[in-house]
Structures are given as C-alpha cells and as structure tokens.
Short mmCIF file of C-alpha atoms in Angstrom, two decimals:
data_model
loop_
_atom_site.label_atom_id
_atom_site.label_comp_id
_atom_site.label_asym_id
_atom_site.label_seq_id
_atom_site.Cartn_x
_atom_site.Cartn_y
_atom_site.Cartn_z
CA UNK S 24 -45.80 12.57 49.76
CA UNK S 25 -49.33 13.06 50.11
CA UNK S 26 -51.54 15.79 48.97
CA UNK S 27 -55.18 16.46 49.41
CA UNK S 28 -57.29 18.10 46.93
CA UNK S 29 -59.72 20.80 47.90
CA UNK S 30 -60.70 22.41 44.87
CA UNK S 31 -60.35 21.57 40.75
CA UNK S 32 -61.95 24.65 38.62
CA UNK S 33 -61.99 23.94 34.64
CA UNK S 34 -60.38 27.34 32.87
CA UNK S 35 -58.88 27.74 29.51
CA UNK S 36 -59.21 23.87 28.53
CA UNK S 37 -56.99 23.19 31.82
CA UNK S 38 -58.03 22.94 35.77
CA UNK S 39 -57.08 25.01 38.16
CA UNK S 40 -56.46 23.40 41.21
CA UNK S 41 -55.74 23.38 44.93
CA UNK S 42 -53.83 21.01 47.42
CA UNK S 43 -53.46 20.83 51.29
CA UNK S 44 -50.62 18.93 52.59
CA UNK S 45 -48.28 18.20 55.67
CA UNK S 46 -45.12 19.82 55.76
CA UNK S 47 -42.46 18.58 56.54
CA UNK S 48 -39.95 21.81 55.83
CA UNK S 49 -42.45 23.98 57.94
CA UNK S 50 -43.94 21.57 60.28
CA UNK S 51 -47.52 22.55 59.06
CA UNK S 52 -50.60 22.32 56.83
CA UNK S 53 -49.71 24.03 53.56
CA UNK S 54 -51.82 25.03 50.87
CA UNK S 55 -50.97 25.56 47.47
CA UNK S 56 -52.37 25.64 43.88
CA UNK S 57 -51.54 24.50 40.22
CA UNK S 58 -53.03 25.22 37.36
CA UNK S 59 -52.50 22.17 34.56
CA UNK S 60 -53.02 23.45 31.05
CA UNK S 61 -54.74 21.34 28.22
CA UNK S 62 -51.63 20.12 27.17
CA UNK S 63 -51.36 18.28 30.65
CA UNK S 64 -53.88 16.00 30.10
CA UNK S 65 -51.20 14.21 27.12
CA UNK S 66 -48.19 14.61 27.58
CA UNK S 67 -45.49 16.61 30.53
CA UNK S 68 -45.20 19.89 30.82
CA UNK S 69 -42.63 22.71 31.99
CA UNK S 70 -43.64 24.56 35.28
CA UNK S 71 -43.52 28.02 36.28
CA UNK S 72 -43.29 28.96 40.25
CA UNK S 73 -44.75 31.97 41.36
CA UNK S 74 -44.13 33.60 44.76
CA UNK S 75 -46.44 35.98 45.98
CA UNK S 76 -46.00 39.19 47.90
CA UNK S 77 -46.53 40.39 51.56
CA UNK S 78 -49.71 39.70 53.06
CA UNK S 79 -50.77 37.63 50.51
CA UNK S 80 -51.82 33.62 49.84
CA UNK S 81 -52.08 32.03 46.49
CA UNK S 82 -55.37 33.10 46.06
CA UNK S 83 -54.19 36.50 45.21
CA UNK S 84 -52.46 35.17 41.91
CA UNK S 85 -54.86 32.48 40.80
CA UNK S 86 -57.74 35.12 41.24
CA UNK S 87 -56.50 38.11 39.91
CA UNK S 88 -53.41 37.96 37.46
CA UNK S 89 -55.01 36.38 34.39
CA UNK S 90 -52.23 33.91 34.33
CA UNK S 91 -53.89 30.87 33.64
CA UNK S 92 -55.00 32.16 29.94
CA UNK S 93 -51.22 32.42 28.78
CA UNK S 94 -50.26 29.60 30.80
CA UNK S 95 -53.31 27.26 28.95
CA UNK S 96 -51.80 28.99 25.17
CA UNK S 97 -48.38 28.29 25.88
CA UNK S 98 -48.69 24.67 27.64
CA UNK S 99 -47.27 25.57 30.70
CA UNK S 100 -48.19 24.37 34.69
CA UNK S 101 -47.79 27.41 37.08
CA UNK S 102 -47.15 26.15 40.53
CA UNK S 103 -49.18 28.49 43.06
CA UNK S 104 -48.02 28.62 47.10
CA UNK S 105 -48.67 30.14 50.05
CA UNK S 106 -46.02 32.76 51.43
CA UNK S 107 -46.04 31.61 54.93
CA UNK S 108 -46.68 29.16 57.33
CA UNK S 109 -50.22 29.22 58.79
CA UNK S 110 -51.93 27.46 61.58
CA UNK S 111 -53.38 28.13 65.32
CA UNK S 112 -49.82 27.36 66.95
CA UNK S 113 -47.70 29.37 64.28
CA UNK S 114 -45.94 31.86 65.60
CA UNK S 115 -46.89 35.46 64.48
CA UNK S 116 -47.03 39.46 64.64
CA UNK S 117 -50.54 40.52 64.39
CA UNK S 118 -50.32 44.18 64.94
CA UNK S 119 -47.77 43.43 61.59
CA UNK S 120 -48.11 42.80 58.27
CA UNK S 121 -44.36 42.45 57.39
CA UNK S 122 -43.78 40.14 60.11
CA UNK S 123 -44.85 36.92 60.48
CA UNK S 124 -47.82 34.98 58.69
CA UNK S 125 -48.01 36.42 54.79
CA UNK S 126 -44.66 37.76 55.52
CA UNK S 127 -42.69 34.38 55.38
CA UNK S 128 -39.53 36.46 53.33
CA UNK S 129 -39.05 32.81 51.36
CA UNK S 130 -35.69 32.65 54.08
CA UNK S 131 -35.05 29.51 56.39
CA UNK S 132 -34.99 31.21 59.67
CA UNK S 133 -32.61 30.35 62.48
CA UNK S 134 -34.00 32.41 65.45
CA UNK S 135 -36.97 31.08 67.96
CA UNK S 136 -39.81 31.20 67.30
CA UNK S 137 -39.38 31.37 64.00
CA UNK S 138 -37.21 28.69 63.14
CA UNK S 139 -39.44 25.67 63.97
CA UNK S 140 -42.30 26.40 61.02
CA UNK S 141 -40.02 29.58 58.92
CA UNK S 142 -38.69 27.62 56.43
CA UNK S 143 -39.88 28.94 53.50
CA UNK S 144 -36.53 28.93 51.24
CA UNK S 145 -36.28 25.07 51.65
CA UNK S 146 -40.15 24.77 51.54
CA UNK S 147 -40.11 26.42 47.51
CA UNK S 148 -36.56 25.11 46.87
CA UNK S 149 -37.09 21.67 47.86
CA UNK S 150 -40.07 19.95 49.08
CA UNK S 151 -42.75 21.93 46.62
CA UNK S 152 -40.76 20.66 43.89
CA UNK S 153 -40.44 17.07 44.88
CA UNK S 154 -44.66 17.35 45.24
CA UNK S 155 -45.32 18.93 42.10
CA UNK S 156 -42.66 16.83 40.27
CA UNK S 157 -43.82 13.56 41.72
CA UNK S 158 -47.61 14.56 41.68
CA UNK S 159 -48.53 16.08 38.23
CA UNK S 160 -47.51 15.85 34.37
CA UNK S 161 -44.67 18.18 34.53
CA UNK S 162 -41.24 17.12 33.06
CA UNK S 163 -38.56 17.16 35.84
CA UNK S 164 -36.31 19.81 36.37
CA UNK S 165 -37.54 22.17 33.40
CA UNK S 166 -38.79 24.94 35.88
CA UNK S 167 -38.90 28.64 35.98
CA UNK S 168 -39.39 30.48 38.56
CA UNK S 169 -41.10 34.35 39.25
CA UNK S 170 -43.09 36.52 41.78
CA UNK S 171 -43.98 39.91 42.79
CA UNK S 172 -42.49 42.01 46.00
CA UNK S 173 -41.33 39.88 48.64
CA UNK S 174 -42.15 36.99 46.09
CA UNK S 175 -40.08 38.63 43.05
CA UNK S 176 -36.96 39.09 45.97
CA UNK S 177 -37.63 35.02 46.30
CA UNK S 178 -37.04 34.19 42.87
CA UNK S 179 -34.34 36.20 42.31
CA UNK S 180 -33.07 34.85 45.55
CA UNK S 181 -34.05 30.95 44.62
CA UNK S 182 -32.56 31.48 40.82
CA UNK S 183 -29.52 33.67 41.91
CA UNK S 184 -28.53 30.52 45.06
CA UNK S 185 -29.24 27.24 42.71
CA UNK S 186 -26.99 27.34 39.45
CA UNK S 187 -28.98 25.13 36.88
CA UNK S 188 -31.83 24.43 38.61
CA UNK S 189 -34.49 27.39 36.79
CA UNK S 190 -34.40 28.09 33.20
CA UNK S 191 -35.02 31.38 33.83
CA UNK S 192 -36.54 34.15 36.61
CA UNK S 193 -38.57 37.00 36.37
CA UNK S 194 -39.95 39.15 38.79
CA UNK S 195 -42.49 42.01 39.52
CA UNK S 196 -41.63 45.35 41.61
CA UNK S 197 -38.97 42.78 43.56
CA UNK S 198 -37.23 43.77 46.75
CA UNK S 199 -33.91 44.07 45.12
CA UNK S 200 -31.33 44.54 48.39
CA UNK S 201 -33.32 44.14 51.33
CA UNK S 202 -30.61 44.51 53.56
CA UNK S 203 -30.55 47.88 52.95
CA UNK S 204 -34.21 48.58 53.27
CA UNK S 205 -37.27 48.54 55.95
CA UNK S 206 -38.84 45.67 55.17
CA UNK S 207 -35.67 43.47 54.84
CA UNK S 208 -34.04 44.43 57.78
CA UNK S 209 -37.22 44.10 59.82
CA UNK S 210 -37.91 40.74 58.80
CA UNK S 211 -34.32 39.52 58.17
CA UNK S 212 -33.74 40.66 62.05
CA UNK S 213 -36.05 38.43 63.18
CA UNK S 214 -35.87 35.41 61.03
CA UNK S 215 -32.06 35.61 61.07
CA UNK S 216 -30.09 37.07 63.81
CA UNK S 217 -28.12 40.29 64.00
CA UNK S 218 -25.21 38.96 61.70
CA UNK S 219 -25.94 41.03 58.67
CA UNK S 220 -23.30 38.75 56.65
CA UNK S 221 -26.21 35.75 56.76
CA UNK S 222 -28.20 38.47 55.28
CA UNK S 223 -26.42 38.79 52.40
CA UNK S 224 -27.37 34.71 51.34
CA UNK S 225 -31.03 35.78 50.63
CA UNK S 226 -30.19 39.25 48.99
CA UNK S 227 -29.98 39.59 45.35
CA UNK S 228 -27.97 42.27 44.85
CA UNK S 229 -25.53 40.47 47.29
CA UNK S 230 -25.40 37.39 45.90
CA UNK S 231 -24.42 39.20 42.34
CA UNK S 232 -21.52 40.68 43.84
CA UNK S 233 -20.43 37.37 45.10
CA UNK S 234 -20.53 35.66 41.27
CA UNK S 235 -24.13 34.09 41.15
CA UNK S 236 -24.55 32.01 37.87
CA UNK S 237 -25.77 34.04 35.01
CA UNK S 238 -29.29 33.15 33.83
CA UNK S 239 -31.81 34.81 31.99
CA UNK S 240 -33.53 37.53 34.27
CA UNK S 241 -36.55 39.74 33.23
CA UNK S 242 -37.47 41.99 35.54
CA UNK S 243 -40.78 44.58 35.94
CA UNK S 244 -40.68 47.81 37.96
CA UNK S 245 -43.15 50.78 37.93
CA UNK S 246 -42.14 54.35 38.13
CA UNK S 247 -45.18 55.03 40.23
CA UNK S 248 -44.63 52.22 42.49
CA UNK S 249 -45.44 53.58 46.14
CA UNK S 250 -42.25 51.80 47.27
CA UNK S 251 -39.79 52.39 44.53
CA UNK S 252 -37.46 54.80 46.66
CA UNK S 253 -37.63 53.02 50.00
CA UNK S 254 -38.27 49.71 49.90
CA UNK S 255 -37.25 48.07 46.40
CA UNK S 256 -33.58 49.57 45.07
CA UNK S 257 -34.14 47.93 41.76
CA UNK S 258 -30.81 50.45 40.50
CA UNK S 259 -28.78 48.74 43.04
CA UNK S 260 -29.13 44.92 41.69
CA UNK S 261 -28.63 46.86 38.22
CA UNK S 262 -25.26 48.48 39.25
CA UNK S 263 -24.42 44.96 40.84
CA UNK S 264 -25.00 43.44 37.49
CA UNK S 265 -23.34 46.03 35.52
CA UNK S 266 -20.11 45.29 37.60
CA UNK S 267 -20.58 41.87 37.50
CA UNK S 268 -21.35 41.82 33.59
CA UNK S 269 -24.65 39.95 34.67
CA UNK S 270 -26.82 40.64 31.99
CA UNK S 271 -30.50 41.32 32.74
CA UNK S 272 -33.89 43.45 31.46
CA UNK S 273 -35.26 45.93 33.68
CA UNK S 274 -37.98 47.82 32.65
CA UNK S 275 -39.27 50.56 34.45
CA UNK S 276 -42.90 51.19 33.36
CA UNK S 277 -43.72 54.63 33.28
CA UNK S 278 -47.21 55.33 35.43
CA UNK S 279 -47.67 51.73 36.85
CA UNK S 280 -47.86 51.03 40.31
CA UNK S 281 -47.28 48.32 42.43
CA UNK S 282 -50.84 46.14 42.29
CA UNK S 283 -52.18 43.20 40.43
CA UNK S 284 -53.32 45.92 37.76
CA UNK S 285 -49.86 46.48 36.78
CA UNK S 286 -49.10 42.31 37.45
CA UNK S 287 -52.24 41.13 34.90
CA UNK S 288 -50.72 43.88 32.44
CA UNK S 289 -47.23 42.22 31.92
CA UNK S 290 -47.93 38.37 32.99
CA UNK S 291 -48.02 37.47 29.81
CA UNK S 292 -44.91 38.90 28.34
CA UNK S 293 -43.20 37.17 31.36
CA UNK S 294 -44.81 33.82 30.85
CA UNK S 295 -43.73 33.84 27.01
CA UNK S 296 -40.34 34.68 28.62
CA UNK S 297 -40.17 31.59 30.41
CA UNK S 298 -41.50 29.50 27.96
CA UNK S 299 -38.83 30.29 25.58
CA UNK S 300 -36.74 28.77 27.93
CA UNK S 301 -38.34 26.20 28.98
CA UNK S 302 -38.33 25.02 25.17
CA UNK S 303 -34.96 25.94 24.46
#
C-alpha cells in the first residue's frame, strides 16, 4: 500500500512523521502520523495507537500531549490518525461538531451518506495496521491501543471487539456507554440506523455485559470534567465490569478537566502502562 510522506520532524533522538494515503476502507485521502523512536532506527519496535477526540485531527496529539518524550525513553512507535474522513465530496454537518468530519465515532456506518467514506472502525482495526505494520520497524501484532473522548470510547471499543489483538488499552475521559448519552445517540443515529441493538457492538459498557475478553484496561477520568455527568458514564462500564469480574483501573482525578492539560499530565503513566505489556 502506498504512503506519501509530507513531513519528518527529528524529536527525542526519533522523527516524528506524517503520511497521506488512499483509502481504501474510507474511499479517501487520509492523513496520519507516527512518531519512530531512536530505537527504530535498529531494531522493531511495539506500537501504540492513539485515537483522538471530537473535532480533532492528529495534530492535536502530536502537538500538544508530550507523548513523543516517553515514547523516545521507552522505545515505543505511537501510531497518530485522523478521526474522520475528510475531503471536498465527504459528506458532513457543518453547523455540527459531533456530526460528521472530526466526529467519525471510530464505527463502520451503514446509513447513506455516511456509509460510502464512514468507516472508521475497519479503517483503525484493519487497514492502518496493515500500513504501519508493512511500512515501518514495528514488530507485528505487539500493539496497544488508547485515546481520549470519542477516541478513548474507540479503544475501548477496538480492544473490548478483537480478543488478542492489543496488549493492552487505555483511555482518557472515554465515552463509556454512548448509547445512553447525547453524543452517542446523535451520532450512532446517523451512522447506524434506529436499531439500538447494532448500537450496542461499538459500546463498551455493552460489549462487557456480553463477555468481552479480559485485558489489561487503564483508564483516566477527571472529576472536573465538563462532561462527566452527561456525556461519559465512566460508573456504568465500572458496574459492567464489576458484574462481569472484568478487572480494570479507573482513576478519577480530583480537579482535572477534560483538555490536553489533563492528557500531557498522565501520558506518561499510560505509555509505561503499555509498554509493560508490550514487553511482557
């Protein structure tokens, strides 16, 4: 598959880079970015996938989380996408920001007009691996996988629907059940149809009820979050586990919020996370 690249930035010993390609899971140009730590330029390397949040690209991430310092000390590739489709003739919401382009929900939609280019799930699931496996020094199937809002609800959802495939997940401030919330009915209406049991396949709290694999799961939440009580239920995936005897960390962070300040705080806890994982 070919990739084209657009940017390579030396940090920490490594280089941060960034790709265009063709899609073929969403039937568009896709950006995304890697960063390759030292460590890269001798031997293969475990990745990390992060999924970003609503409204955002993986600019957001690479710019802003500090990532790339822990990633470079602990010899680890993050893997960088976008959260949507993009392009003149994909469809979109503009007078939304939880609809559409940056709102991508990391489902496979089935309703028009979505369907054609909203295939996010498969996009991160599938073909990004294949390119990042096939393209870079990164040892084959030794992946983790995390993100933030919408993007934390995608790893859970990736990690929770493919037994064996991540080491481990993490997440920051994720949308725990968003069936039963604004944003995931909004989106999941469109993307999906009225049947609210295809819902429940990209729902994390759902798929616990209904016996996902046990993995290790660390998971971030702060307790001044702006949507904490309406939009991210982390207590119901935590009752689902506790009835499930799934084991997972939550931590809810007293006076953090929902922003990259709170993200850059705990990145590296989560990336030594994964790496002990990864190695294991």
């Amino acid at each position: 598959m070919s990739i084209q690249e657009t940017e390579s930035v030396k940090e920490f010993g490594g280089f941060l880079k960034r790709y265009t390609h063709q899609s073929s899971s969403c039937n568009c140009e896709m950006t995304f970015s890697v960063y390759l730590p030292p460590l890269a330029e001798t031997e293969k390397v475990p990745a990390v996938y992060w999924l970003s949040g609503l409204t955002c690209t993986d600019d957001n991430f690479r710019t802003k989380a500090g990532a790339q310092r822990y990633a470079s000390e602990l010899g680890i590739a993050l893997i960088i996408p976008d959260t949507s489709p993009r392009g003149d003739d994909v469809p979109d919401e503009e007078d939304r920001y939880d609809l559409g382009k940056g709102a991508g929900f990391y489902v496979n939609a089935t309703q028009e007009p979505w369907s054609k280019n909203y295939q996010m799930y498969d996009y991160v699931t599938k073909e990004l691996v294949e390119l990042a496996e096939q393209n870079f020094p990164i040892i084959p199937g030794v992946r983790s996988i995390t993100g933030h809002s919408m993007g934390g609800h995608g790893a859970l959802i990736c990690a929770f629907k493919n037994a064996g495939m991540y080491q481990s997940v993490s997440a920051f401030a994720p949308i725990c059940n968003p069936v039963n919330c604004a944003w995931g009915e909004g989106c999941f209406g469109a993307y999906l149809g009225d049947d609210k049991s295809i819902w429940n396949a990209y729902d994390a709290t759902e798929l616990v009820k209904n016996g996902a694999e046990k993995l290790p799961v660390l998971i971030d939440s702060g307790l001044d979050d702006e949507f904490l009580a309406d939009q991210l239920y982390p207590q119901n995936l935590q009752a689902a586990c506790d009835a499930a005897d799934f084991p997972i960390t939550l931590r809810m962070q007293d006076g953090y919020d929902h922003s990259y300040h709170f993200i850059s705080t705990f990145i590296g806890e989560h990336l030594a996370f994964h790496e002990k994982q990864l190695r294991s």
